[in-house]
GROMACS .gro file of C-alpha atoms in nm:
model
  265
    1MET     CA    1   0.260   0.286   0.253
    2ARG     CA    2   0.059   0.281   0.573
    3HIS     CA    3  -0.014   0.616   0.736
    4ALA     CA    4   0.321   0.770   0.813
    5ASN     CA    5   0.204   0.982   1.104
    6GLU     CA    6   0.099   0.666   1.288
    7HIS     CA    7   0.401   0.459   1.192
    8GLN     CA    8   0.628   0.705   1.367
    9VAL     CA    9   0.469   0.598   1.695
   10GLU     CA   10   0.573   0.235   1.658
   11ALA     CA   11   0.886   0.269   1.448
   12GLY     CA   12   1.121   0.204   1.741
   13GLY     CA   13   1.129  -0.094   1.970
   14LEU     CA   14   0.981  -0.356   1.737
   15LEU     CA   15   1.293  -0.401   1.523
   16ASP     CA   16   1.573  -0.638   1.619
   17GLU     CA   17   1.926  -0.504   1.597
   18ALA     CA   18   2.006  -0.656   1.258
   19CYS     CA   19   1.682  -0.521   1.106
   20ALA     CA   20   1.740  -0.173   1.245
   21ARG     CA   21   2.099  -0.169   1.118
   22ARG     CA   22   1.994  -0.277   0.770
   23ARG     CA   23   1.725  -0.009   0.750
   24LYS     CA   24   1.981   0.254   0.848
   25GLU     CA   25   2.213   0.133   0.570
   26ILE     CA   26   1.930   0.151   0.316
   27ALA     CA   27   1.826   0.499   0.431
   28GLU     CA   28   2.186   0.623   0.392
   29ALA     CA   29   2.207   0.471   0.042
   30ILE     CA   30   1.886   0.646  -0.064
   31ARG     CA   31   2.008   0.980   0.070
   32ARG     CA   32   2.329   0.940  -0.132
   33ARG     CA   33   2.177   0.817  -0.459
   34GLY     CA   34   1.801   0.863  -0.442
   35GLY     CA   35   1.562   1.014  -0.696
   36LEU     CA   36   1.263   0.919  -0.906
   37ASN     CA   37   1.290   0.567  -1.048
   38SER     CA   38   1.639   0.525  -0.899
   39HIS     CA   39   1.768   0.202  -0.751
   40PRO     CA   40   2.024   0.284  -0.481
   41VAL     CA   41   2.010  -0.050  -0.293
   42THR     CA   42   2.172  -0.388  -0.360
   43TYR     CA   43   1.992  -0.670  -0.182
   44SER     CA   44   2.155  -0.966  -0.013
   45ALA     CA   45   2.089  -1.332  -0.091
   46GLU     CA   46   1.892  -1.353   0.235
   47GLU     CA   47   1.673  -1.059   0.136
   48ASP     CA   48   1.613  -1.207  -0.209
   49LEU     CA   49   1.517  -1.535  -0.042
   50LEU     CA   50   1.269  -1.359   0.189
   51TRP     CA   51   1.116  -1.176  -0.108
   52GLY     CA   52   1.086  -1.498  -0.308
   53THR     CA   53   0.938  -1.694  -0.018
   54MET     CA   54   0.669  -1.436   0.049
   55MET     CA   55   0.593  -1.389  -0.320
   56ALA     CA   56   0.533  -1.764  -0.352
   57LYS     CA   57   0.288  -1.752  -0.059
   58LEU     CA   58   0.104  -1.449  -0.195
   59ASP     CA   59   0.093  -1.583  -0.551
   60ALA     CA   60  -0.072  -1.897  -0.415
   61LEU     CA   61  -0.334  -1.697  -0.224
   62HIS     CA   62  -0.419  -1.422  -0.473
   63PRO     CA   63  -0.623  -1.622  -0.728
   64ASP     CA   64  -0.881  -1.706  -0.459
   65VAL     CA   65  -0.895  -1.381  -0.263
   66ALA     CA   66  -0.779  -1.093  -0.485
   67SER     CA   67  -1.017  -0.881  -0.690
   68SER     CA   68  -1.025  -0.932  -1.064
   69ARG     CA   69  -0.886  -0.580  -1.119
   70TYR     CA   70  -0.587  -0.662  -0.902
   71LEU     CA   71  -0.522  -0.987  -1.085
   72ARG     CA   72  -0.534  -0.806  -1.421
   73ALA     CA   73  -0.302  -0.533  -1.290
   74LYS     CA   74  -0.064  -0.803  -1.170
   75GLU     CA   75  -0.049  -0.937  -1.525
   76ARG     CA   76   0.017  -0.586  -1.659
   77LEU     CA   77   0.299  -0.523  -1.412
   78PRO     CA   78   0.452  -0.859  -1.317
   79LEU     CA   79   0.698  -0.859  -1.026
   80PRO     CA   80   1.001  -1.086  -1.006
   81VAL     CA   81   0.942  -1.398  -0.800
   82THR     CA   82   1.299  -1.504  -0.717
   83HIS     CA   83   1.457  -1.174  -0.613
   84ALA     CA   84   1.366  -0.826  -0.493
   85PRO     CA   85   1.268  -0.592  -0.781
   86ARG     CA   86   1.477  -0.313  -0.922
   87ILE     CA   87   1.291   0.013  -0.864
   88ASP     CA   88   1.433   0.176  -1.178
   89ASP     CA   89   1.298  -0.101  -1.402
   90LEU     CA   90   0.966  -0.119  -1.219
   91GLY     CA   91   0.924   0.259  -1.224
   92ARG     CA   92   0.983   0.277  -1.599
   93ARG     CA   93   0.733  -0.001  -1.668
   94LEU     CA   94   0.474   0.159  -1.440
   95GLY     CA   95   0.526   0.495  -1.608
   96ASP     CA   96   0.457   0.341  -1.947
   97LEU     CA   97   0.127   0.201  -1.815
   98THR     CA   98  -0.027   0.487  -1.616
   99GLY     CA   99   0.231   0.765  -1.585
  100PHE     CA  100   0.317   0.701  -1.219
  101ARG     CA  101   0.681   0.710  -1.106
  102LEU     CA  102   0.845   0.563  -0.798
  103LEU     CA  103   1.033   0.772  -0.543
  104PRO     CA  104   1.251   0.578  -0.296
  105VAL     CA  105   1.235   0.748   0.044
  106ASP     CA  106   1.483   0.720   0.329
  107GLY     CA  107   1.221   0.715   0.601
  108LEU     CA  108   0.851   0.751   0.672
  109ALA     CA  109   0.711   1.036   0.467
  110PRO     CA  110   0.493   1.295   0.646
  111VAL     CA  111   0.133   1.213   0.574
  112ARG     CA  112   0.065   1.526   0.367
  113ASP     CA  113   0.376   1.466   0.154
  114PHE     CA  114   0.294   1.099   0.103
  115TYR     CA  115  -0.056   1.168  -0.026
  116GLY     CA  116   0.029   1.497  -0.195
  117ARG     CA  117   0.287   1.340  -0.425
  118PHE     CA  118   0.014   1.129  -0.583
  119ALA     CA  119  -0.109   1.445  -0.754
  120ASP     CA  120   0.229   1.465  -0.930
  121ASP     CA  121   0.219   1.099  -1.037
  122ALA     CA  122   0.476   1.001  -0.774
  123PHE     CA  123   0.451   0.716  -0.524
  124SER     CA  124   0.689   0.723  -0.228
  125THR     CA  125   0.824   0.377  -0.155
  126THR     CA  126   1.037   0.236   0.121
  127MET     CA  127   1.312   0.000   0.008
  128TYR     CA  128   1.361  -0.223   0.311
  129LEU     CA  129   1.204  -0.565   0.360
  130ARG     CA  130   1.010  -0.671   0.668
  131CYS     CA  131   1.199  -0.840   0.947
  132PRO     CA  132   1.240  -1.215   0.880
  133GLY     CA  133   1.101  -1.297   1.224
  134ARG     CA  134   0.752  -1.171   1.126
  135PRO     CA  135   0.722  -1.231   0.752
  136HIS     CA  136   0.344  -1.274   0.720
  137TYR     CA  137   0.244  -0.929   0.841
  138SER     CA  138   0.435  -0.603   0.868
  139PRO     CA  139   0.302  -0.305   1.066
  140GLU     CA  140   0.564  -0.096   0.887
  141PRO     CA  141   0.523  -0.010   0.518
  142ASP     CA  142   0.794  -0.239   0.384
  143MET     CA  143   0.879  -0.301   0.018
  144LEU     CA  144   0.651  -0.604  -0.012
  145HIS     CA  145   0.362  -0.389   0.106
  146GLU     CA  146   0.450  -0.101  -0.126
  147LEU     CA  147   0.516  -0.298  -0.444
  148VAL     CA  148   0.288  -0.603  -0.419
  149GLY     CA  149   0.008  -0.387  -0.281
  150HIS     CA  150   0.011  -0.029  -0.400
  151VAL     CA  151   0.236  -0.032  -0.706
  152VAL     CA  152   0.061  -0.325  -0.873
  153MET     CA  153  -0.273  -0.147  -0.829
  154LEU     CA  154  -0.120   0.172  -0.974
  155ALA     CA  155  -0.087  -0.024  -1.300
  156ASP     CA  156  -0.468  -0.005  -1.324
  157PRO     CA  157  -0.582   0.328  -1.478
  158LEU     CA  158  -0.893   0.355  -1.258
  159PHE     CA  159  -0.691   0.311  -0.939
  160ALA     CA  160  -0.413   0.540  -1.062
  161ASP     CA  161  -0.674   0.813  -1.111
  162LEU     CA  162  -0.813   0.754  -0.761
  163TYR     CA  163  -0.465   0.791  -0.613
  164ARG     CA  164  -0.426   1.120  -0.801
  165LEU     CA  165  -0.755   1.241  -0.655
  166PHE     CA  166  -0.638   1.152  -0.305
  167GLY     CA  167  -0.325   1.357  -0.375
  168LYS     CA  168  -0.516   1.661  -0.497
  169ALA     CA  169  -0.752   1.645  -0.199
  170ALA     CA  170  -0.459   1.624   0.045
  171ASN     CA  171  -0.286   1.919  -0.120
  172ASN     CA  172  -0.605   2.125  -0.103
  173ALA     CA  173  -0.692   2.035   0.256
  174THR     CA  174  -0.665   2.340   0.481
  175ARG     CA  175  -0.788   2.180   0.803
  176GLU     CA  176  -0.621   1.897   0.990
  177GLN     CA  177  -0.956   1.724   1.034
  178ASP     CA  178  -1.001   1.712   0.656
  179LEU     CA  179  -0.658   1.554   0.612
  180GLN     CA  180  -0.745   1.301   0.882
  181ALA     CA  181  -1.071   1.217   0.703
  182ILE     CA  182  -0.877   1.162   0.379
  183SER     CA  183  -0.640   0.929   0.565
  184GLN     CA  184  -0.928   0.733   0.714
  185VAL     CA  185  -1.096   0.679   0.377
  186PHE     CA  186  -0.763   0.587   0.215
  187TRP     CA  187  -0.703   0.327   0.487
  188PHE     CA  188  -1.041   0.158   0.451
  189THR     CA  189  -1.030   0.160   0.069
  190MET     CA  190  -0.683   0.165  -0.089
  191GLU     CA  191  -0.525  -0.015   0.207
  192THR     CA  192  -0.789  -0.258   0.335
  193GLY     CA  193  -1.078  -0.242   0.088
  194LEU     CA  194  -1.299  -0.535  -0.007
  195VAL     CA  195  -1.536  -0.581  -0.300
  196ARG     CA  196  -1.800  -0.841  -0.379
  197GLU     CA  197  -1.752  -1.030  -0.705
  198GLU     CA  198  -1.988  -1.305  -0.817
  199GLY     CA  199  -2.112  -1.340  -0.462
  200ARG     CA  200  -1.763  -1.377  -0.313
  201VAL     CA  201  -1.555  -1.141  -0.098
  202LYS     CA  202  -1.242  -1.020  -0.277
  203ALA     CA  203  -0.964  -0.785  -0.165
  204TYR     CA  204  -0.829  -0.484  -0.351
  205GLY     CA  205  -0.654  -0.307  -0.060
  206ALA     CA  206  -0.272  -0.300  -0.056
  207ALA     CA  207  -0.233  -0.387   0.312
  208LEU     CA  208  -0.440  -0.701   0.264
  209LEU     CA  209  -0.294  -0.814  -0.068
  210SER     CA  210   0.065  -0.787   0.057
  211SER     CA  211   0.008  -0.986   0.378
  212SER     CA  212  -0.034  -1.363   0.369
  213GLY     CA  213  -0.137  -1.351   0.734
  214GLU     CA  214  -0.404  -1.087   0.672
  215LEU     CA  215  -0.542  -1.272   0.371
  216SER     CA  216  -0.566  -1.599   0.562
  217LYS     CA  217  -0.780  -1.428   0.828
  218LEU     CA  218  -1.024  -1.252   0.596
  219GLY     CA  219  -1.300  -1.500   0.672
  220THR     CA  220  -1.289  -1.421   1.045
  221CYS     CA  221  -1.294  -1.041   1.012
  222ARG     CA  222  -1.602  -0.827   1.076
  223VAL     CA  223  -1.719  -0.686   0.743
  224GLU     CA  224  -1.952  -0.389   0.708
  225LYS     CA  225  -2.133  -0.230   0.415
  226PHE     CA  226  -1.937   0.040   0.233
  227SER     CA  227  -1.988   0.379   0.397
  228VAL     CA  228  -1.750   0.675   0.372
  229GLN     CA  229  -1.897   0.833   0.685
  230GLU     CA  230  -1.848   0.513   0.884
  231MET     CA  231  -1.490   0.494   0.763
  232ILE     CA  232  -1.421   0.846   0.886
  233GLU     CA  233  -1.564   0.762   1.228
  234SER     CA  234  -1.405   0.417   1.267
  235HIS     CA  235  -1.095   0.329   1.468
  236TYR     CA  236  -0.826   0.098   1.333
  237ASP     CA  237  -0.498  -0.044   1.460
  238ILE     CA  238  -0.205  -0.084   1.220
  239SER     CA  239  -0.003  -0.295   1.463
  240ASP     CA  240  -0.210  -0.612   1.419
  241TYR     CA  241  -0.456  -0.786   1.189
  242GLN     CA  242  -0.762  -0.581   1.109
  243GLY     CA  243  -1.077  -0.606   1.319
  244LYS     CA  244  -1.318  -0.435   1.079
  245LEU     CA  245  -1.330  -0.398   0.701
  246PHE     CA  246  -1.570  -0.237   0.455
  247ILE     CA  247  -1.702  -0.403   0.141
  248ALA     CA  248  -1.839  -0.241  -0.175
  249SER     CA  249  -2.081  -0.412  -0.410
  250SER     CA  250  -1.845  -0.333  -0.699
  251VAL     CA  251  -1.526  -0.144  -0.775
  252ASP     CA  252  -1.735   0.108  -0.968
  253GLU     CA  253  -1.949   0.176  -0.660
  254MET     CA  254  -1.639   0.225  -0.447
  255ALA     CA  255  -1.476   0.454  -0.703
  256GLU     CA  256  -1.790   0.668  -0.739
  257GLU     CA  257  -1.827   0.710  -0.362
  258VAL     CA  258  -1.457   0.790  -0.314
  259ARG     CA  259  -1.455   1.043  -0.599
  260SER     CA  260  -1.761   1.214  -0.453
  261PHE     CA  261  -1.601   1.236  -0.109
  262LEU     CA  262  -1.266   1.364  -0.237
  263THR     CA  263  -1.424   1.638  -0.451
  264ARG     CA  264  -1.631   1.755  -0.151
  265VAL     CA  265  -1.353   1.750   0.107
   0.00000   0.00000   0.00000
């Protein structure tokens, strides 16, 4: 999920009437029947088709641009390719792998709640799909973003532990500026992070790996050396393709730097 405090700014106005109506229906269904690893939504044939179309595009791109850890996690937690997943089934399988559970939410979670739940092995997921008119990139945290991006990576024990550390740091943060710093680092790592593998640039961030448009533009994006301090001081815009990304020399380097930051903050 992208940063909820910022999504609230753009949540209105960008949705067409049909999209807005469907999201309201899904939110009401979650409020009636929600809970950890529940599946309160039945998807239409059109929604299944959108899911399948975008999965085909992403599956074609991932072997060339995704990090090896992501590709292994994708094998550990395969997603359906012809229809939208069932959250109850996916949550059970994820729990067996790393202990994380999935919590369908009826709206954008407050930023402290979203991060804080990681400490309790819970990932808050939206259950609506992006609007069909803009399928290659979604500024909102739709289900493709949540599941293809974050949930697949949560099948990797190293990344699951990093998410837990983000949650503990958010829960312990007493100053708003510390919570903002945590959000910044999460954005430039877990959402849009890059790593170098065998001399090539690979993505491990959820926002990149769930967007065929973002992945196709990786070669044109400004890339800077991994720096937590630079991440904290950098501006980003969730409403369009990214203008600046950070790359680590390895996943181990990234994880070490992130752990160090989160234990300090």
